[in-house]
Short mmCIF file of C-alpha atoms in Angstrom, two decimals:
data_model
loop_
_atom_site.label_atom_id
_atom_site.label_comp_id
_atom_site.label_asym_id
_atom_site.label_seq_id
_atom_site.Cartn_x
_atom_site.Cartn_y
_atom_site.Cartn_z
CA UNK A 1 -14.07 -10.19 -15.00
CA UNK A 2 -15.28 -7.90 -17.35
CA UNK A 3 -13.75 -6.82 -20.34
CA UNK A 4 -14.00 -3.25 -22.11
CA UNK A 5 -13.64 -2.40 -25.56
CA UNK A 6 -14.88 1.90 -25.24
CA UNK A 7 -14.22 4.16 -22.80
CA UNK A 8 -17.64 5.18 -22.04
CA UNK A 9 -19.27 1.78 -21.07
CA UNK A 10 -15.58 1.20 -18.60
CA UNK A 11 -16.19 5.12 -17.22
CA UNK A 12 -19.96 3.77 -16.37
CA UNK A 13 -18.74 1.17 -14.59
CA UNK A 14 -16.07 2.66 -12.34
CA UNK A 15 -18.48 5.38 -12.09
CA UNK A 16 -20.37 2.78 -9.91
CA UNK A 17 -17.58 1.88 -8.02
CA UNK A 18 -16.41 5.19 -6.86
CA UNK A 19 -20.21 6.11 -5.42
CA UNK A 20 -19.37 2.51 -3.81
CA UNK A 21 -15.81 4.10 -2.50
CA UNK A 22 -14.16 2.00 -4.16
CA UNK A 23 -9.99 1.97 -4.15
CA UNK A 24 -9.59 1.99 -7.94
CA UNK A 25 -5.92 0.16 -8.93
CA UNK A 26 -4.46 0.23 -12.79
CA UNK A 27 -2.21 -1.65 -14.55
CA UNK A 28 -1.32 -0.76 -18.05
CA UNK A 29 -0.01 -3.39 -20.87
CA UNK A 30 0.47 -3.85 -24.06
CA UNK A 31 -0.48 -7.33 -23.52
CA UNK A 32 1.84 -10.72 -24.44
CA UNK A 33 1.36 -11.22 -20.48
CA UNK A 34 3.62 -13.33 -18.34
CA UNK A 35 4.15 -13.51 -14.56
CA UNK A 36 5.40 -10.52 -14.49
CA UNK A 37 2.69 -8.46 -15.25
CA UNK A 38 0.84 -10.98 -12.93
CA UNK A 39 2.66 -9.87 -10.50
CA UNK A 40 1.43 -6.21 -11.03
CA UNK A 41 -2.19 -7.39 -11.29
CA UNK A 42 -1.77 -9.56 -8.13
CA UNK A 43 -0.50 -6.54 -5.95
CA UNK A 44 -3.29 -4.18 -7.31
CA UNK A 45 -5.98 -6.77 -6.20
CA UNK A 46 -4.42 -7.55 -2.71
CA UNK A 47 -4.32 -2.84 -2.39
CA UNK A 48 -7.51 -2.28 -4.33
CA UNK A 49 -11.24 -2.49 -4.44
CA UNK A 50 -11.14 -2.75 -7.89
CA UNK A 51 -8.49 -3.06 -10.55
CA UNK A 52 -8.69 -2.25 -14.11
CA UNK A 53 -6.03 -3.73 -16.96
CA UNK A 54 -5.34 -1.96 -20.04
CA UNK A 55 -4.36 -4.33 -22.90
CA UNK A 56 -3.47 -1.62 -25.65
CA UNK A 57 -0.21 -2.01 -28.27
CA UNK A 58 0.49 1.48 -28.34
CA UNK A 59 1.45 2.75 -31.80
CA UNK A 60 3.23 6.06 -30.94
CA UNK A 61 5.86 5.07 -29.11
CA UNK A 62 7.65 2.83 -31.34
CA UNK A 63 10.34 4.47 -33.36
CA UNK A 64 10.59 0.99 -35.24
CA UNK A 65 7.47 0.15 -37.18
CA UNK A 66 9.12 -3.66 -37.49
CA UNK A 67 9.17 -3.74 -33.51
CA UNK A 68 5.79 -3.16 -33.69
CA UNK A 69 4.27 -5.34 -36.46
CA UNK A 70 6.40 -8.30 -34.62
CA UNK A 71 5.34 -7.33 -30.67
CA UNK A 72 3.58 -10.36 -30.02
CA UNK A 73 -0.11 -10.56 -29.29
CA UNK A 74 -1.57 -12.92 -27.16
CA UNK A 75 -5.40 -11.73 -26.25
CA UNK A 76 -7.06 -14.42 -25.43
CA UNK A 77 -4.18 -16.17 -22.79
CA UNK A 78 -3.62 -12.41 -21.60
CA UNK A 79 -7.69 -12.89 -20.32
CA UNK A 80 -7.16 -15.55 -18.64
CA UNK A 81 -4.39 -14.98 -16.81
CA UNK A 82 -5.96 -11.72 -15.42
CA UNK A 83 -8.92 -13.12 -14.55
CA UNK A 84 -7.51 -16.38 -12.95
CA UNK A 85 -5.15 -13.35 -10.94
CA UNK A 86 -8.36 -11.71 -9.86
CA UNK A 87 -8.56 -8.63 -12.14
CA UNK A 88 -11.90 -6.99 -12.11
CA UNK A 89 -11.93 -4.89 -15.58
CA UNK A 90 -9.84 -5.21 -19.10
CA UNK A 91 -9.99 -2.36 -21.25
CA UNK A 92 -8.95 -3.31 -24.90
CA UNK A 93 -9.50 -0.12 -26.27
CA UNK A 94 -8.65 0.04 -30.35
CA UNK A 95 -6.19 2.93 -31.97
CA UNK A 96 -9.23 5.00 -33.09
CA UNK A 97 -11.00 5.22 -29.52
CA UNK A 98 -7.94 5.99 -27.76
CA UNK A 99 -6.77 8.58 -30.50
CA UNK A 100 -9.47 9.67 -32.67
CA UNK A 101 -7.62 12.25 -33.70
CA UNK A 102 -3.57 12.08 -34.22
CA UNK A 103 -2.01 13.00 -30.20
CA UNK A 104 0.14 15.98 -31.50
CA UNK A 105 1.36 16.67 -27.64
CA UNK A 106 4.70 17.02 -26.43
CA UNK A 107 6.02 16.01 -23.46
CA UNK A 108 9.76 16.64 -22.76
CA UNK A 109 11.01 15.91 -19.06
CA UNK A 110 15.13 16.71 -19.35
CA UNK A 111 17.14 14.80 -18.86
CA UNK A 112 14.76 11.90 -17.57
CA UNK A 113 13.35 11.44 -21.52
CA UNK A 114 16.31 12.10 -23.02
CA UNK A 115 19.03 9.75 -21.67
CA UNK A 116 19.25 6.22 -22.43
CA UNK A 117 16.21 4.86 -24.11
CA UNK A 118 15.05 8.39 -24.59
CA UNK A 119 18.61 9.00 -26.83
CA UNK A 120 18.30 5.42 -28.14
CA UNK A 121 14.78 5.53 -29.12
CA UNK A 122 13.71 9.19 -30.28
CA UNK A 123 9.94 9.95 -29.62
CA UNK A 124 9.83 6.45 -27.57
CA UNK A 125 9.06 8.38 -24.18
CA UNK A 126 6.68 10.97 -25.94
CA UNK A 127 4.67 8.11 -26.84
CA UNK A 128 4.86 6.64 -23.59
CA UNK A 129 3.49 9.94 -21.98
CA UNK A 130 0.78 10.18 -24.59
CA UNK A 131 -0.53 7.10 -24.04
CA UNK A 132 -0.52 6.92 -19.99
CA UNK A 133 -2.03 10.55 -19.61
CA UNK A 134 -5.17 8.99 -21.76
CA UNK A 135 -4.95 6.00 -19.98
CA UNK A 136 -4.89 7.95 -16.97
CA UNK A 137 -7.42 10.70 -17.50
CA UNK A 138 -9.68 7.43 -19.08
CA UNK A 139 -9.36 5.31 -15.68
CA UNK A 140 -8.60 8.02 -13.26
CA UNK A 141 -7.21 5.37 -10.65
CA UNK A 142 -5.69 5.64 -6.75
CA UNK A 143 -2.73 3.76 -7.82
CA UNK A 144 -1.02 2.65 -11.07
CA UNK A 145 0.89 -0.42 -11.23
CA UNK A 146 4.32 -0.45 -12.64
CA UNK A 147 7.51 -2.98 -13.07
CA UNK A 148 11.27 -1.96 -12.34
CA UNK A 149 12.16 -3.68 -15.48
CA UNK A 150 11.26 -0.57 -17.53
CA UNK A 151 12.78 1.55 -14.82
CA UNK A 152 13.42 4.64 -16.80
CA UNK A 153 9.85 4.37 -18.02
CA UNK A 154 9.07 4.46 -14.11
CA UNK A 155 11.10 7.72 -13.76
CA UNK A 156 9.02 9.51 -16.60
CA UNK A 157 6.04 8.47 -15.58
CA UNK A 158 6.44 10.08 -12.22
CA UNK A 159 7.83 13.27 -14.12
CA UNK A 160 4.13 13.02 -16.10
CA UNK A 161 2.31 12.72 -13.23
CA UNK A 162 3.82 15.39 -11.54
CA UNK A 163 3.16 17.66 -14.92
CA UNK A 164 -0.47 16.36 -14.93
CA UNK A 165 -0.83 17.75 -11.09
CA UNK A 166 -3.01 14.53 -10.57
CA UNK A 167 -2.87 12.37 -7.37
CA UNK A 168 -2.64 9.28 -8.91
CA UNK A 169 0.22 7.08 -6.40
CA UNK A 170 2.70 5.08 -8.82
CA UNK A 171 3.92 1.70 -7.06
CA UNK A 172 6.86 0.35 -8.34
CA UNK A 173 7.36 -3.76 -7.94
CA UNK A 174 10.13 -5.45 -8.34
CA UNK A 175 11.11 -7.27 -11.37
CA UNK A 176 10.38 -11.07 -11.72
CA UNK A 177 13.32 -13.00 -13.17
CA UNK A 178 13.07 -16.70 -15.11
CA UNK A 179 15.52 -19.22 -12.61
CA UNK A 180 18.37 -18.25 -14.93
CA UNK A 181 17.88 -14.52 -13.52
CA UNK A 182 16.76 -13.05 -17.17
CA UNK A 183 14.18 -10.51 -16.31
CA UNK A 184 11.11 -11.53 -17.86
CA UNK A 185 10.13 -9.23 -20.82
CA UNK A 186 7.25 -9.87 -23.75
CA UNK A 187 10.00 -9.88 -25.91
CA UNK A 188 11.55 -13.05 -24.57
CA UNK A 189 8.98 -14.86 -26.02
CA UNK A 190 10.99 -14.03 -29.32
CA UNK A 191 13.73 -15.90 -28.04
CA UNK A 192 14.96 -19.56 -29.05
CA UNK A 193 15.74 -21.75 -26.52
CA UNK A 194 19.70 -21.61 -26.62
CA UNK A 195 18.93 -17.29 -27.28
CA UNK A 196 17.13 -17.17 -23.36
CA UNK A 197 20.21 -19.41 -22.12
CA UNK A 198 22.01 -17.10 -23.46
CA UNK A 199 20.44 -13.68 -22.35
CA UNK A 200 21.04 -15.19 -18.99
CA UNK A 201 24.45 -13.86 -18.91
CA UNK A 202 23.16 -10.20 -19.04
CA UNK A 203 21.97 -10.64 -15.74
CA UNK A 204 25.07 -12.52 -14.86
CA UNK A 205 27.18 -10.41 -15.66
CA UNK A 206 25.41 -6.96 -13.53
CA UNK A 207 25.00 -9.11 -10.74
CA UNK A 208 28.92 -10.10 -10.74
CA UNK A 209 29.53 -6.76 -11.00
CA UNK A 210 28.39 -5.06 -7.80
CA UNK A 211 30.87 -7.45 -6.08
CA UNK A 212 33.85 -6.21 -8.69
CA UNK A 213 32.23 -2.27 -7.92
CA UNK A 214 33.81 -2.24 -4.72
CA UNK A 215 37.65 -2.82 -5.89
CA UNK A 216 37.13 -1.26 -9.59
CA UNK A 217 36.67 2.72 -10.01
CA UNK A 218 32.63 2.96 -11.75
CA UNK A 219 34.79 3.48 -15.25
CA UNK A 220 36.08 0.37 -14.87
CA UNK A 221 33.33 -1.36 -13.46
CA UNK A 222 31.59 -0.28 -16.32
CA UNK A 223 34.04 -1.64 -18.62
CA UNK A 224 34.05 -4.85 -17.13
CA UNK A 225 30.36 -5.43 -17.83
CA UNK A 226 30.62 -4.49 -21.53
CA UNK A 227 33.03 -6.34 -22.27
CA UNK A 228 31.81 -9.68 -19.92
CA UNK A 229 28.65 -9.73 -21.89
CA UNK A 230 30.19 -8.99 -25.26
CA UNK A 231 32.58 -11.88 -25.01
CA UNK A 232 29.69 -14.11 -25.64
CA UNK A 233 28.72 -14.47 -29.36
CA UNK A 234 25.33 -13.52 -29.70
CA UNK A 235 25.62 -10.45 -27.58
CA UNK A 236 25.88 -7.16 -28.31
CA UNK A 237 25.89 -3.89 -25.63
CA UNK A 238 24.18 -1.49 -27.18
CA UNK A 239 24.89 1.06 -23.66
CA UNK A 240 25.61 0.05 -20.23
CA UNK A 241 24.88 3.34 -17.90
CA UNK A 242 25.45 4.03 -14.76
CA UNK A 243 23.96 7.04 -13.46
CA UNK A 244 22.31 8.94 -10.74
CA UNK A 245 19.21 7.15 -9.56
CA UNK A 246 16.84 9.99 -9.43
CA UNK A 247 18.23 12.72 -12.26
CA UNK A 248 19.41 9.77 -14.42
CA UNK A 249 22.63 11.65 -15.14
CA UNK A 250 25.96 9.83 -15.88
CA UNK A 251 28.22 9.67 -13.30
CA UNK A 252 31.89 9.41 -12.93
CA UNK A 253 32.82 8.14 -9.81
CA UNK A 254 30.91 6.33 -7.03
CA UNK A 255 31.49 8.72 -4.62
CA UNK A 256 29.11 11.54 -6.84
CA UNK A 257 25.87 9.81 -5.60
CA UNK A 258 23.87 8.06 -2.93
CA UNK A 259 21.76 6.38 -5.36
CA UNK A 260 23.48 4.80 -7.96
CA UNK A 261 22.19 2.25 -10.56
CA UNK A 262 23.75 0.38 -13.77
CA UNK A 263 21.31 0.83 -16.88
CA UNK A 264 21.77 -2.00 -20.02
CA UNK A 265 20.74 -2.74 -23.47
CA UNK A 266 21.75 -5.97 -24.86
CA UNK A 267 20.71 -6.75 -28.77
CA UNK A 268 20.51 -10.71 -28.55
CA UNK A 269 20.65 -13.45 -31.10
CA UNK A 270 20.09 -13.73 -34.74
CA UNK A 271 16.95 -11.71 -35.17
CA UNK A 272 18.46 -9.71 -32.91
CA UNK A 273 16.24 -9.30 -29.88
CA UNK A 274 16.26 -5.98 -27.31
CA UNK A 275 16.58 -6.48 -24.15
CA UNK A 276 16.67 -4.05 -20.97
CA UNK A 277 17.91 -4.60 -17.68
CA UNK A 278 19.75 -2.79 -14.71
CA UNK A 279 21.38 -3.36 -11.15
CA UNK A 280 21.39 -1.45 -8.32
CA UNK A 281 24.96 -0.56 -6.62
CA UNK A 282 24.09 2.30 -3.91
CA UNK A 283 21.10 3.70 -2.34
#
């Protein structure tokens, strides 16, 4: 495995690999690996010729600055695991190369960006598009890796590539949950040990809930899961969504939509900790 610090030496080398017809697969991270992202890498070896991992904590689209300066970094165990998963490339690119000059772009994809985590987190989803178009123009892969966890993010990225008029194929894999059923997340490494027992119940709680979905109207169903996961201290809803599975939009009964999936943000614990999950009812 190989790892990349500028764009023009990881461009030489995939350079090589295309005259070679190489299948190029990416995966972007912003490191703090677990099996998750494994998972990603693992699928993008078993497709690919050759598969390329972005490591890159990506400043623009964090409306907190304190999310940021605590996102943990893990650099060194992040290597490892990709190269004991097979990667071939790791591009740890610094701010400067990847913006040498401040990205003043906007990208606006209504109502994809602005529902949810785009109304929760202002600017979170132009950052996210600023960042994967370099990435993407940078690599220029076949197919880019992504997780269902961030499943909004997945929606938006499609929108960008669709806006980009590239040909790049985004694969979506399925999350990977701990044995409680929390989805696994970087940020659960900020979690005590009684805080993950307890963000168990988030997952819980959705899962319970497509069984209560088919006697309860969607209002109520989504009532039921608020207030489920608030009754435990330590838990806090911040939205629980259910909307249209390709426009995103809110519905109001289950009968608007073939594709219908529940969308949550729980704070947990003292600090208090973000964390993202959702369930699919229809579709």
């Amino acid at each position: 495995m190989k790892v990349f610090t500028k764009i023009v030496d990881l461009q030489a080398a995939l350079s090589c690999d295309r005259k070679q017809e190489a299948k190029i697969g990416f995966v972007p991270t912003m490191g703090a690996l677990h099996a998750g992202h494994a998972s990603l890498v693992a699928r993008s070896v078993k497709d690919n010729d050759v598969t390329v991992v972005s490591i890159f904590l990506n400043p623009t689209q964090f409306n907190d600055k304190s999310d940021l300066e605590h996102y943990p970094q893990t650099f060194e165990a992040d290597c490892e695991m990709l190269e004991n998963v097979g990667a071939d490339y790791v591009f740890a690119p610094s701010v400067s190369e990847i913006y040498p000059t401040p990205d003043t772009r906007v990208f606006d994809f209504p109502p994809v960006t602005t529902v949810m985590e785009g109304a929760k987190r202002p600017g979170h989803f132009n950052g996210v598009c600023q960042v994967v178009s370099r990435l993407f123009d940078i690599v220029q892969p076949d197919y880019a890796y992504f997780g269902e966890k961030d499943w909004q993010q997945i929606a938006v990225v499609k929108r960008l590539v669709q806006f980009m008029n590239s040909n790049i194929e985004i694969v979506e894999c399925p999350i990977v949950r701990e044995e409680s059923g929390l989805a696994l997340s970087s940020r659960n490494e900020r979690l005590s040990a009684d805080e993950r027992m307890l963000a168990a119940n988030i997952y819980k709680a959705l899962k319970a809930s497509v069984e209560k979905a088919k006697t309860l109207t969607l209002g109520e169903t989504r009532n039921w899961v608020v207030a489920e996961i608030n009754a435990h201290e330590g838990l806090e809803v911040e939205y629980f969504s259910i909307v249209d599975g390709l426009t995103l939009v809110d519905l109001d009964s289950w009968n608007d939509s073939e594709y219908v999936v529940g969308c949550i943000t729980v704070y947990c614990g003292s600090t208090p900790i973000r964390l993202i999950d959702h369930i699919k009812y229809k579709g």
